[in-house]
Amino acid sequence: MSVPALLSDDAKTVRKLRLNLDRNKVQDQTATIDAGTAAFRYADCADRAWNPEGYSLLWGTPIWDSADARQRLILNQLYWVAYYSQIVSAEIATIFFNQTSAAGLYAVEDFRVVCDTLDLESAQERAHIAAFRTIAGATEDAILGRRVFTWPLRGPYAETMVFGDTGPFRAWWKRLQLRTFGLLSSGNAFIACQYFLVRGLRTLNGKLVQHQLSQHHLRADDPEQSPIPSKISYWHFLDESYHFNSSTVISHDVVRSLPAPTAFERHVVNLGLRGCQQDHRHFSATINGIFWYDPALYDAVYAVLTSPGYGLARADALALMEATYTQEHAGVHAAAATHATARDSYASYLDGLAFVSAENRAQTITGRAQVAGWLATNRRAFARWRARA
Ligand SMILES: [Fe+2]
Ligand SMILES: [Fe+2]
């Protein structure tokens, strides 16, 4: 790392920060998203797809293959619901750590532009959360008559992965780590600055998938008429592209204006990166693009299939679920491919940063996810679940 300097001495980085903030202010989608959310009625877009076909729950699995046109629409719309329910969880954490990190960085001379950027982004996340929750909740009520993927609003210390591979001890440990990270980042400029490395990494997969989701609106024959949830995907993607830029500039460029990290600071940041690997160590055939743990989703999938709207009988639902979670199919290979792409992009995002550990640089933990392992895990877990179901 180079000799610490004032951020204002690094004219190129300051220019990047200001440009990103100014452009984000000009194209801020908050009012548009709020208006879209207020206008949403499920009945208006009940008979339309909201995402490209591949972004439907269980796409390419035996459940998808046997679904009729109406059931496929339900899986497509519930993908939106499930996907953005996970994004809500991530954005609640983002708001909190934007604020603790801004506190840690505001103590450094010249860092106002960084903190102003974070204030705007946090306000945008609140609009995103409101939109996702409103639309997802109304959609579940209409299709399922109950909540399956959405959840009551909660604080930033909860487990980020909504359907993750966790247990009571792991969840407790995670809460403790998040609280500690909040405290440390609010009083340490390097840790605060490198929260944005963790945030950038976590956003990379989102960027990949959300780009695809936003295309559904953009490529529609008449985008004006596309369903409101498709428009929200697009508007959200516009806001998030600025957030990703700021993550990258703060973690990769602004860091050069801080003193080189101590061993402790490096350790804390690498723990954060390791936590990201842990959260992303599985792929899911239920929802390609979110790294949920499929055994945690069996109850939810069963609830969808046997809902009045979807209409499967118990025996048919169980037989299709067994085929989906114990056999190889296009769905699991598509999910594995998305995971591999995300993993490559994580590795290249971390490339060239001297303080990143070899384990994080090589993405050792995310690298263990394979179709064979997914099959073995799900065969075991499904047999246990089936015995109770
Ligand atoms: Fe967002
Ligand atoms: Fe964001």
Coordinates of C-alpha atoms and ligand atoms in Angstrom, one line a residue:
M1 CA 0.0 0.0 0.0
S2 CA 1.3 3.5 -0.8
V3 CA 2.1 6.2 1.6
P4 CA -1.1 7.7 3.2
A5 CA -2.2 11.0 1.7
L6 CA -5.2 13.2 1.9
L7 CA -8.1 12.0 -0.2
S8 CA -8.1 15.5 -1.9
D9 CA -4.5 14.8 -3.2
D10 CA -5.9 11.9 -5.2
A11 CA -7.8 14.0 -7.7
K12 CA -8.7 11.1 -9.9
T13 CA -10.5 9.2 -7.1
V14 CA -12.3 12.4 -5.9
R15 CA -13.5 13.0 -9.5
K16 CA -14.8 9.4 -9.7
L17 CA -16.7 9.8 -6.4
R18 CA -18.2 13.2 -7.2
L19 CA -19.3 12.0 -10.7
N20 CA -20.9 8.9 -9.2
L21 CA -22.7 10.9 -6.6
D22 CA -23.9 13.7 -9.0
R23 CA -25.1 11.2 -11.5
N24 CA -26.9 9.1 -8.9
K25 CA -28.7 12.3 -7.7
V26 CA -29.8 13.2 -11.2
Q27 CA -31.1 9.7 -12.1
D28 CA -32.4 8.8 -8.5
Q29 CA -35.3 6.4 -9.0
T30 CA -36.8 6.9 -5.5
A31 CA -39.9 8.9 -6.6
T32 CA -40.5 6.6 -9.6
I33 CA -40.3 3.5 -7.5
D34 CA -42.6 5.0 -4.8
A35 CA -45.2 5.9 -7.5
G36 CA -44.9 2.5 -9.1
T37 CA -45.4 0.7 -5.8
A38 CA -48.4 2.8 -4.9
A39 CA -50.0 1.9 -8.3
F40 CA -49.4 -1.8 -8.0
R41 CA -52.4 -4.1 -8.1
Y42 CA -51.7 -7.8 -8.4
A43 CA -54.9 -8.3 -10.5
D44 CA -53.5 -5.9 -13.2
C45 CA -50.5 -8.1 -13.9
A46 CA -51.6 -11.6 -12.7
D47 CA -51.6 -13.1 -16.2
R48 CA -48.1 -11.8 -17.2
A49 CA -44.6 -13.0 -16.6
W50 CA -42.6 -10.6 -14.5
N51 CA -39.1 -12.0 -15.3
P52 CA -37.3 -13.7 -18.2
E53 CA -38.5 -17.4 -18.2
G54 CA -35.2 -18.8 -16.8
Y55 CA -35.8 -16.6 -13.7
S56 CA -38.8 -18.6 -12.5
L57 CA -38.7 -20.7 -9.3
L58 CA -37.6 -24.3 -10.0
W59 CA -37.0 -23.6 -13.7
G60 CA -35.6 -26.7 -15.5
T61 CA -36.6 -29.1 -12.7
P62 CA -39.2 -31.8 -12.9
I63 CA -41.6 -29.5 -11.2
W64 CA -41.2 -26.9 -13.9
D65 CA -41.4 -29.5 -16.7
S66 CA -44.7 -30.8 -15.5
A67 CA -46.2 -27.3 -14.8
D68 CA -49.0 -25.9 -17.0
A69 CA -49.1 -22.4 -18.3
R70 CA -50.8 -20.9 -15.2
Q71 CA -48.5 -22.7 -12.8
R72 CA -45.4 -21.5 -14.7
L73 CA -46.7 -17.9 -14.3
I74 CA -47.0 -18.5 -10.6
L75 CA -43.4 -19.8 -10.4
N76 CA -42.3 -16.8 -12.4
Q77 CA -44.0 -14.3 -10.2
L78 CA -43.0 -16.1 -7.0
Y79 CA -39.4 -15.9 -8.2
W80 CA -39.7 -12.1 -8.0
V81 CA -41.2 -12.4 -4.5
A82 CA -38.6 -14.8 -3.2
Y83 CA -35.7 -13.0 -4.9
Y84 CA -36.5 -9.6 -3.6
S85 CA -37.4 -10.9 -0.1
Q86 CA -33.7 -11.9 0.1
I87 CA -32.7 -8.5 -1.3
V88 CA -34.7 -6.8 1.5
S89 CA -32.7 -8.7 4.1
A90 CA -29.4 -7.7 2.5
E91 CA -30.5 -4.1 2.2
I92 CA -31.5 -3.8 5.8
A93 CA -28.0 -4.8 6.7
T94 CA -26.6 -2.4 4.1
I95 CA -28.4 0.6 5.6
F96 CA -27.0 -0.2 9.0
F97 CA -23.4 -0.7 7.8
N98 CA -23.5 2.3 5.5
Q99 CA -24.2 4.3 8.6
T100 CA -21.6 2.7 10.9
S101 CA -19.0 2.9 8.1
A102 CA -19.9 6.6 7.4
A103 CA -19.3 7.2 11.1
G104 CA -15.9 5.5 10.8
L105 CA -15.0 7.5 7.7
Y106 CA -16.3 10.9 8.6
A107 CA -13.5 11.2 11.2
V108 CA -11.0 11.3 8.3
E109 CA -10.2 14.7 6.8
D110 CA -11.8 15.2 3.3
F111 CA -14.2 12.2 3.4
R112 CA -17.5 14.2 3.2
V113 CA -18.1 13.2 -0.4
V114 CA -17.9 9.5 0.7
C115 CA -20.4 10.0 3.5
D116 CA -22.8 12.1 1.3
T117 CA -22.8 9.2 -1.1
L118 CA -23.7 6.8 1.6
D119 CA -26.6 9.0 2.9
L120 CA -28.2 9.0 -0.5
E121 CA -27.8 5.3 -1.0
S122 CA -29.3 4.5 2.4
A123 CA -32.4 6.6 1.6
Q124 CA -32.7 4.8 -1.8
E125 CA -32.5 1.4 0.0
R126 CA -35.4 2.4 2.2
A127 CA -37.5 3.0 -0.9
H128 CA -36.4 -0.3 -2.4
I129 CA -37.3 -2.2 0.7
A130 CA -40.7 -0.6 0.9
A131 CA -41.4 -1.5 -2.8
F132 CA -40.2 -5.1 -2.5
R133 CA -42.1 -5.7 0.7
T134 CA -45.4 -4.1 -0.5
I135 CA -45.5 -6.0 -3.8
A136 CA -44.2 -9.3 -2.5
G137 CA -46.6 -9.3 0.4
A138 CA -49.6 -8.5 -1.8
T139 CA -48.6 -11.1 -4.4
E140 CA -48.2 -13.9 -1.8
D141 CA -51.6 -12.9 -0.3
A142 CA -53.2 -13.2 -3.8
I143 CA -51.5 -16.4 -5.0
L144 CA -50.9 -18.3 -1.8
G145 CA -53.3 -16.8 0.7
R146 CA -50.4 -16.8 3.2
R147 CA -46.8 -15.7 3.6
V148 CA -44.1 -18.1 2.5
F149 CA -41.1 -16.1 1.3
T150 CA -41.8 -12.8 2.9
W151 CA -41.3 -12.1 6.6
P152 CA -42.0 -9.4 9.2
L153 CA -39.6 -6.5 9.1
R154 CA -36.5 -7.1 11.3
G155 CA -33.3 -5.5 12.3
P156 CA -29.8 -5.6 10.8
Y157 CA -28.4 -8.3 13.1
A158 CA -30.6 -11.1 11.9
E159 CA -29.1 -13.9 9.6
T160 CA -28.8 -12.3 6.2
M161 CA -29.7 -15.4 4.2
V162 CA -33.4 -15.9 4.5
F163 CA -33.3 -19.6 3.7
G164 CA -29.7 -20.4 4.7
D165 CA -27.8 -23.4 6.0
T166 CA -27.8 -22.4 9.7
G167 CA -28.8 -23.5 13.2
P168 CA -29.3 -21.8 16.5
F169 CA -25.6 -21.7 17.4
R170 CA -24.5 -20.5 14.0
A171 CA -27.3 -17.8 14.0
W172 CA -26.2 -16.6 17.5
W173 CA -22.5 -16.5 16.4
K174 CA -23.5 -14.5 13.3
R175 CA -25.5 -12.0 15.3
L176 CA -22.5 -11.5 17.6
Q177 CA -20.1 -11.0 14.6
L178 CA -22.5 -8.5 13.0
R179 CA -22.7 -6.5 16.2
T180 CA -18.9 -6.5 16.5
F181 CA -18.4 -5.5 12.9
G182 CA -20.8 -2.6 13.4
L183 CA -18.9 -1.4 16.5
L184 CA -15.5 -1.8 14.9
S185 CA -16.4 -0.1 11.5
S186 CA -17.9 2.9 13.3
G187 CA -14.5 3.6 14.9
N188 CA -11.9 2.4 12.4
A189 CA -11.4 4.0 9.0
F190 CA -9.8 1.0 7.4
I191 CA -12.5 -1.5 8.5
A192 CA -15.2 1.0 7.5
C193 CA -13.5 1.5 4.1
Q194 CA -13.3 -2.2 3.5
Y195 CA -16.9 -2.9 4.5
F196 CA -17.3 -1.7 0.9
L197 CA -15.2 -4.6 -0.3
V198 CA -17.6 -7.0 1.4
R199 CA -20.6 -5.0 0.1
G200 CA -19.2 -4.9 -3.4
L201 CA -18.6 -8.7 -3.3
R202 CA -22.1 -9.3 -2.1
T203 CA -23.5 -7.0 -4.8
L204 CA -21.7 -8.8 -7.6
N205 CA -24.0 -11.7 -7.8
G206 CA -27.0 -9.3 -7.4
K207 CA -25.7 -7.3 -10.4
L208 CA -25.5 -10.4 -12.6
V209 CA -29.0 -11.5 -11.8
Q210 CA -30.6 -8.1 -11.6
H211 CA -29.2 -7.1 -14.9
Q212 CA -31.1 -10.1 -16.4
L213 CA -34.3 -9.2 -14.5
S214 CA -34.1 -5.6 -15.7
Q215 CA -33.9 -6.7 -19.3
H216 CA -37.4 -8.1 -19.2
H217 CA -38.8 -4.6 -19.0
L218 CA -36.3 -3.1 -21.4
R219 CA -36.8 -5.7 -24.1
A220 CA -40.6 -5.8 -23.9
D221 CA -42.4 -4.9 -27.1
D222 CA -44.0 -2.0 -25.3
P223 CA -42.0 -1.3 -22.1
E224 CA -44.5 1.3 -21.1
Q225 CA -47.0 -1.5 -20.6
S226 CA -44.7 -4.0 -18.8
P227 CA -45.9 -5.2 -15.4
I228 CA -45.0 -2.9 -12.5
P229 CA -42.8 -5.6 -10.8
S230 CA -40.7 -5.8 -14.1
K231 CA -40.4 -2.0 -14.1
I232 CA -39.3 -2.0 -10.4
S233 CA -36.6 -4.6 -11.3
Y234 CA -35.3 -2.1 -13.9
W235 CA -35.5 1.0 -11.7
H236 CA -33.8 -0.8 -8.9
F237 CA -31.0 -1.9 -11.2
L238 CA -30.4 1.7 -12.2
D239 CA -30.0 2.8 -8.5
E240 CA -27.9 -0.2 -7.7
S241 CA -25.4 0.3 -10.5
Y242 CA -24.3 3.5 -8.7
H243 CA -24.1 1.7 -5.4
F244 CA -21.8 -0.9 -7.0
N245 CA -19.6 1.8 -8.4
S246 CA -19.2 3.5 -5.0
S247 CA -18.4 0.1 -3.4
T248 CA -15.6 -0.3 -5.9
V249 CA -14.2 3.2 -5.7
I250 CA -14.2 3.2 -1.9
S251 CA -12.7 -0.2 -1.4
H252 CA -10.2 -0.2 -4.2
D253 CA -9.2 3.5 -4.6
V254 CA -10.1 5.5 -1.5
V255 CA -8.2 2.9 0.6
R256 CA -5.0 4.3 -0.8
S257 CA -5.5 7.5 1.2
L258 CA -5.6 5.5 4.5
P259 CA -2.6 4.2 6.5
A260 CA -1.6 0.6 5.7
P261 CA -3.8 -1.8 7.7
T262 CA -2.6 -3.4 10.9
A263 CA -2.7 -7.2 11.3
F264 CA -5.9 -6.9 13.3
E265 CA -7.6 -4.7 10.7
R266 CA -6.6 -7.2 7.9
H267 CA -8.0 -10.0 10.0
V268 CA -11.4 -8.4 10.6
V269 CA -11.8 -7.6 6.9
N270 CA -10.9 -11.1 5.9
L271 CA -13.4 -12.5 8.4
G272 CA -16.0 -10.4 6.6
L273 CA -15.0 -11.7 3.3
R274 CA -15.0 -15.3 4.7
G275 CA -18.5 -14.7 6.0
C276 CA -19.5 -13.8 2.5
Q277 CA -18.0 -17.0 1.2
Q278 CA -19.9 -19.0 3.9
D279 CA -23.2 -17.3 2.9
H280 CA -22.6 -18.1 -0.7
R281 CA -21.3 -21.7 -0.4
H282 CA -24.5 -23.3 -1.8
F283 CA -26.5 -23.0 -5.0
S284 CA -30.2 -23.6 -5.1
A285 CA -32.2 -25.4 -7.8
T286 CA -35.3 -23.8 -6.2
I287 CA -34.1 -20.3 -7.0
N288 CA -31.3 -20.0 -9.5
G289 CA -29.4 -16.8 -8.6
I290 CA -29.8 -16.8 -4.8
F291 CA -27.4 -19.0 -2.9
W292 CA -30.0 -20.4 -0.5
Y293 CA -29.8 -23.9 1.0
D294 CA -32.3 -26.1 -0.7
P295 CA -33.1 -28.4 2.3
A296 CA -34.2 -25.2 4.1
L297 CA -36.8 -24.6 1.3
Y298 CA -38.7 -27.9 1.2
D299 CA -41.5 -26.6 3.4
A300 CA -41.8 -23.4 1.3
V301 CA -41.9 -25.3 -2.0
Y302 CA -44.5 -27.8 -0.6
A303 CA -46.6 -24.8 0.5
V304 CA -46.5 -23.3 -3.0
L305 CA -47.3 -26.6 -4.8
T306 CA -50.2 -27.5 -2.6
S307 CA -51.6 -23.9 -2.4
P308 CA -55.1 -23.4 -3.9
G309 CA -53.7 -21.3 -6.7
Y310 CA -51.1 -24.0 -7.8
G311 CA -53.4 -26.8 -7.0
L312 CA -51.3 -30.0 -6.7
A313 CA -52.5 -32.9 -4.5
R314 CA -50.2 -33.9 -1.7
A315 CA -49.0 -37.1 -3.4
D316 CA -48.3 -35.4 -6.7
A317 CA -46.4 -32.6 -4.9
L318 CA -44.3 -35.0 -2.9
A319 CA -43.4 -37.1 -6.0
L320 CA -42.4 -34.1 -8.0
M321 CA -40.4 -32.7 -5.1
E322 CA -38.6 -36.0 -4.7
A323 CA -37.6 -36.0 -8.4
T324 CA -36.5 -32.4 -8.2
Y325 CA -34.3 -32.7 -5.1
T326 CA -32.8 -36.2 -5.7
Q327 CA -32.1 -36.2 -9.4
E328 CA -29.9 -34.3 -11.9
H329 CA -31.7 -32.0 -14.3
A330 CA -31.3 -28.8 -16.3
G331 CA -32.4 -26.7 -13.3
V332 CA -29.5 -27.7 -11.0
H333 CA -27.0 -27.3 -13.7
A334 CA -28.2 -23.8 -14.5
A335 CA -27.9 -22.9 -10.8
A336 CA -24.4 -24.4 -10.6
A337 CA -23.4 -22.4 -13.7
T338 CA -24.7 -19.1 -12.1
H339 CA -22.8 -19.9 -8.9
A340 CA -19.5 -20.6 -10.9
T341 CA -19.9 -17.3 -12.7
A342 CA -20.4 -15.4 -9.5
R343 CA -17.4 -17.2 -7.9
D344 CA -15.2 -16.1 -10.8
S345 CA -16.4 -12.6 -10.5
Y346 CA -15.7 -12.6 -6.7
A347 CA -12.1 -13.8 -7.4
S348 CA -11.4 -11.1 -9.9
Y349 CA -13.0 -8.4 -7.7
L350 CA -10.5 -9.3 -5.0
D351 CA -7.5 -9.7 -7.3
G352 CA -4.6 -7.4 -6.6
L353 CA -5.7 -6.3 -3.1
A354 CA -2.6 -7.1 -0.9
F355 CA -4.5 -7.4 2.4
V356 CA -6.9 -10.1 1.1
S357 CA -6.0 -13.6 2.5
A358 CA -5.1 -16.5 0.2
E359 CA -8.3 -18.4 1.2
N360 CA -10.5 -15.4 0.2
R361 CA -8.5 -14.7 -2.9
A362 CA -8.8 -18.3 -4.1
Q363 CA -12.5 -18.5 -3.0
T364 CA -11.8 -21.9 -1.4
I365 CA -15.2 -22.2 0.4
T366 CA -17.4 -21.2 -2.5
G367 CA -15.3 -23.5 -4.7
R368 CA -16.6 -26.6 -2.9
A369 CA -20.1 -26.2 -4.3
Q370 CA -20.6 -29.0 -6.9
V371 CA -23.6 -30.7 -8.5
A372 CA -22.5 -34.1 -6.9
G373 CA -22.4 -32.6 -3.5
W374 CA -25.8 -30.9 -4.0
L375 CA -27.2 -34.3 -4.9
A376 CA -25.7 -36.1 -1.9
T377 CA -26.9 -33.4 0.5
N378 CA -30.4 -33.1 -0.9
R379 CA -30.9 -36.9 -1.2
R380 CA -30.1 -37.2 2.5
A381 CA -32.1 -34.2 3.6
F382 CA -35.1 -35.0 1.5
A383 CA -35.4 -38.5 2.9
R384 CA -35.4 -37.0 6.4
W385 CA -37.9 -34.3 5.5
R386 CA -40.1 -36.8 3.6
A387 CA -40.3 -39.0 6.7
R388 CA -41.8 -36.1 8.6
A389 CA -43.8 -34.4 5.9
Ligands
FE1 FE -31.4 -1.6 -3.3
FE2 FE -27.8 -0.8 -2.9

